[in-house]
mmCIF file of C-alpha atoms (C1' of nucleotides) in Angstrom:
data_model
loop_
_atom_site.group_PDB
_atom_site.id
_atom_site.type_symbol
_atom_site.label_atom_id
_atom_site.label_comp_id
_atom_site.label_asym_id
_atom_site.label_seq_id
_atom_site.Cartn_x
_atom_site.Cartn_y
_atom_site.Cartn_z
ATOM 1 C CA MET M 1 9.721 6.573 -15.400
ATOM 2 C CA LYS M 2 8.467 10.278 -14.962
ATOM 3 C CA SER M 3 10.342 11.189 -12.192
ATOM 4 C CA ASN M 4 9.634 14.343 -11.281
ATOM 5 C CA ASN M 5 11.771 16.039 -8.420
ATOM 6 C CA LYS M 6 9.278 16.441 -5.934
ATOM 7 C CA ASP M 7 8.073 12.529 -6.787
ATOM 8 C CA ASN M 8 11.658 11.137 -6.944
ATOM 9 C CA ASP M 9 11.968 12.707 -3.516
ATOM 10 C CA PHE M 10 9.258 10.808 -2.397
ATOM 11 C CA TYR M 11 9.880 7.050 -3.535
ATOM 12 C CA LYS M 12 13.211 8.131 -2.220
ATOM 13 C CA ARG M 13 11.627 8.272 1.339
ATOM 14 C CA VAL M 14 10.004 5.569 1.639
ATOM 15 C CA TYR M 15 12.714 3.126 0.261
ATOM 16 C CA GLU M 16 14.720 4.876 2.879
ATOM 17 C CA VAL M 17 12.253 4.801 5.502
ATOM 18 C CA VAL M 18 11.788 1.035 4.329
ATOM 19 C CA ASN M 19 15.915 0.249 5.428
ATOM 20 C CA ARG M 20 14.837 1.568 8.552
ATOM 21 C CA ILE M 21 12.582 -0.819 9.693
ATOM 22 C CA PRO M 22 13.917 -3.535 12.205
ATOM 23 C CA ALA M 23 14.312 -7.161 11.435
ATOM 24 C CA GLY M 24 12.062 -9.005 13.143
ATOM 25 C CA ARG M 25 9.148 -6.436 12.917
ATOM 26 C CA VAL M 26 6.747 -4.569 9.980
ATOM 27 C CA THR M 27 4.997 -2.470 9.912
ATOM 28 C CA THR M 28 2.599 -0.942 6.927
ATOM 29 C CA TYR M 29 0.870 1.573 4.624
ATOM 30 C CA GLY M 30 -0.174 3.568 5.893
ATOM 31 C CA ALA M 31 1.806 4.820 8.241
ATOM 32 C CA ILE M 32 4.836 5.522 6.109
ATOM 33 C CA ALA M 33 2.984 7.394 4.420
ATOM 34 C CA ALA M 34 0.794 9.456 7.199
ATOM 35 C CA TYR M 35 5.344 9.593 8.153
ATOM 36 C CA LEU M 36 5.690 11.298 4.712
ATOM 37 C CA GLY M 37 2.869 13.740 5.206
ATOM 38 C CA THR M 38 0.484 11.678 2.376
ATOM 39 C CA PRO M 39 -1.538 9.743 5.027
ATOM 40 C CA LYS M 40 -4.630 9.405 2.142
ATOM 41 C CA SER M 41 -1.788 8.250 0.331
ATOM 42 C CA ALA M 42 -1.015 5.371 1.465
ATOM 43 C CA ARG M 43 -1.615 3.480 -1.763
ATOM 44 C CA MET M 44 2.168 5.790 -3.772
ATOM 45 C CA VAL M 45 3.046 3.612 -0.979
ATOM 46 C CA GLY M 46 2.943 0.208 -2.334
ATOM 47 C CA TRP M 47 2.942 0.690 -5.574
ATOM 48 C CA ALA M 48 6.496 2.905 -4.602
ATOM 49 C CA LEU M 49 7.370 -0.386 -3.160
ATOM 50 C CA LYS M 50 6.897 -2.717 -6.439
ATOM 51 C CA GLN M 51 9.015 -0.538 -8.498
ATOM 52 C CA THR M 52 11.785 -1.213 -5.846
ATOM 53 C CA LEU M 53 11.012 -5.265 -6.784
ATOM 54 C CA GLU M 54 12.727 -4.534 -10.244
ATOM 55 C CA SER M 55 14.833 -1.519 -9.306
ATOM 56 C CA GLU M 56 18.284 -2.203 -8.435
ATOM 57 C CA GLU M 57 17.468 -0.620 -5.003
ATOM 58 C CA TYR M 58 17.020 -3.003 -2.105
ATOM 59 C CA VAL M 59 14.285 -1.873 0.343
ATOM 60 C CA PRO M 60 12.847 -4.802 2.942
ATOM 61 C CA ALA M 61 9.194 -4.829 1.410
ATOM 62 C CA HIS M 62 8.461 -8.280 2.794
ATOM 63 C CA ARG M 63 8.012 -5.822 5.902
ATOM 64 C CA VAL M 64 5.317 -3.886 4.892
ATOM 65 C CA VAL M 65 1.803 -5.024 5.334
ATOM 66 C CA ASN M 66 -1.207 -3.682 5.124
ATOM 67 C CA ARG M 67 -3.232 -2.144 7.979
ATOM 68 C CA ASN M 68 -4.939 -5.128 8.287
ATOM 69 C CA GLY M 69 -1.133 -6.667 9.093
ATOM 70 C CA MET M 70 -2.668 -8.715 5.756
ATOM 71 C CA LEU M 71 0.522 -9.770 3.152
ATOM 72 C CA THR M 72 -1.197 -7.960 0.000
ATOM 73 C CA GLY M 73 1.995 -7.309 -1.435
ATOM 74 C CA ARG M 74 2.350 -11.619 -1.257
ATOM 75 C CA HIS M 75 0.775 -11.265 -4.850
ATOM 76 C CA THR M 76 3.365 -9.773 -6.348
ATOM 77 C CA PHE M 77 6.554 -11.201 -4.578
ATOM 78 C CA PRO M 78 7.889 -14.519 -6.892
ATOM 79 C CA GLY M 79 5.940 -17.232 -5.158
ATOM 80 C CA ASN M 80 5.911 -17.396 -1.385
ATOM 81 C CA THR M 81 9.699 -14.776 -1.173
ATOM 82 C CA MET M 82 7.544 -13.106 0.931
ATOM 83 C CA THR M 83 5.797 -14.907 3.546
ATOM 84 C CA GLU M 84 10.208 -16.798 3.988
ATOM 85 C CA LEU M 85 11.462 -14.197 3.961
ATOM 86 C CA LEU M 86 9.530 -13.068 7.457
ATOM 87 C CA GLU M 87 9.725 -16.602 9.304
ATOM 88 C CA ALA M 88 13.199 -15.726 7.944
ATOM 89 C CA GLU M 89 13.374 -13.246 10.615
ATOM 90 C CA ASN M 90 11.602 -14.803 13.523
ATOM 91 C CA ILE M 91 7.960 -13.577 11.802
ATOM 92 C CA LYS M 92 5.156 -16.077 11.617
ATOM 93 C CA VAL M 93 2.882 -15.542 9.197
ATOM 94 C CA ILE M 94 -0.874 -17.198 9.398
ATOM 95 C CA ASN M 95 -3.456 -17.556 6.404
ATOM 96 C CA ASN M 96 -1.513 -14.212 4.743
ATOM 97 C CA LYS M 97 -1.453 -12.594 7.612
ATOM 98 C CA VAL M 98 1.479 -11.174 10.272
ATOM 99 C CA ALA M 99 0.731 -13.444 13.533
ATOM 100 C CA ASN M 100 1.153 -10.508 16.925
ATOM 101 C CA PHE M 101 0.755 -7.991 14.235
ATOM 102 C CA LYS M 102 0.215 -5.545 16.794
ATOM 103 C CA ASN M 103 3.497 -6.297 18.368
ATOM 104 C CA LEU M 104 5.322 -6.459 15.965
ATOM 105 C CA LEU M 105 4.790 -2.882 14.119
ATOM 106 C CA TRP M 106 7.076 -0.515 14.391
ATOM 107 C CA ILE M 107 6.121 3.182 13.160
ATOM 108 C CA PRO M 108 8.827 5.436 12.379
ATOM 109 C "C1'" DA I 1 -9.413 12.747 -23.052
ATOM 110 C "C1'" DG I 2 -11.841 9.313 -20.473
ATOM 111 C "C1'" DT I 3 -12.320 5.207 -17.435
ATOM 112 C "C1'" DC I 4 -11.031 1.387 -14.447
ATOM 113 C "C1'" DT I 5 -7.136 -0.287 -11.872
ATOM 114 C "C1'" DG I 6 -4.662 -1.138 -7.906
ATOM 115 C "C1'" DA I 7 1.242 -3.850 -2.647
ATOM 116 C "C1'" DC I 8 -3.889 1.217 1.147
ATOM 117 C "C1'" DG I 9 -7.215 3.799 4.743
ATOM 118 C "C1'" DG I 10 -10.733 5.928 7.046
ATOM 119 C "C1'" DT I 11 -15.555 7.070 7.227
ATOM 120 C "C1'" DA I 12 -19.930 6.978 6.325
ATOM 121 C "C1'" DT I 13 -24.207 3.200 6.218
ATOM 122 C "C1'" DA Z 1 -19.326 -6.269 12.994
ATOM 123 C "C1'" DA Z 2 -19.620 -6.220 8.526
ATOM 124 C "C1'" DT Z 3 -20.313 -4.151 3.706
ATOM 125 C "C1'" DA Z 4 -19.924 -0.565 1.155
ATOM 126 C "C1'" DC Z 5 -18.291 4.093 -1.174
ATOM 127 C "C1'" DC Z 6 -14.261 7.359 -1.520
ATOM 128 C "C1'" DG Z 7 -10.068 9.934 -1.549
ATOM 129 C "C1'" DC Z 8 -5.618 9.358 -3.652
ATOM 130 C "C1'" DC Z 9 -2.571 9.170 -7.384
ATOM 131 C "C1'" DA Z 10 0.317 7.132 -11.488
ATOM 132 C "C1'" DG Z 11 -0.595 3.403 -14.917
ATOM 133 C "C1'" DA Z 12 -2.450 0.847 -18.984
ATOM 134 C "C1'" DC Z 13 -6.138 0.917 -22.297
#
DNA sequence: AGTCTGACGGTAT
DNA sequence: AATACCGCCAGAC
């Protein structure tokens, strides 16, 4: 990775915030991006999270969905791991989308 | 160096 | 309400 000082900080913050997501709750890329001060860079959040899948850092990336509550990242996750992890936390996933998403939404 | 794409989201039509 | 388009940033070709 390039990893300039600023970039590294951005990713690190993403991991930190995602790790703070309570079990059984979910959040959105936009919420994280906004919390970091870059509300328009939600894509970077998702991109950063993808790195964590290959990285040694564990972050509950399965708790992060898009603003629609849809598990867009489930394609990148191996198999249906994302859905299984969510259901393991009492989060119901219907048609690749979090049920009662609005109620489960957690904002840092 | 130019162009396209992508775990997104907001605004415009 | 549904669809299109644009902005953001980084990576791949």
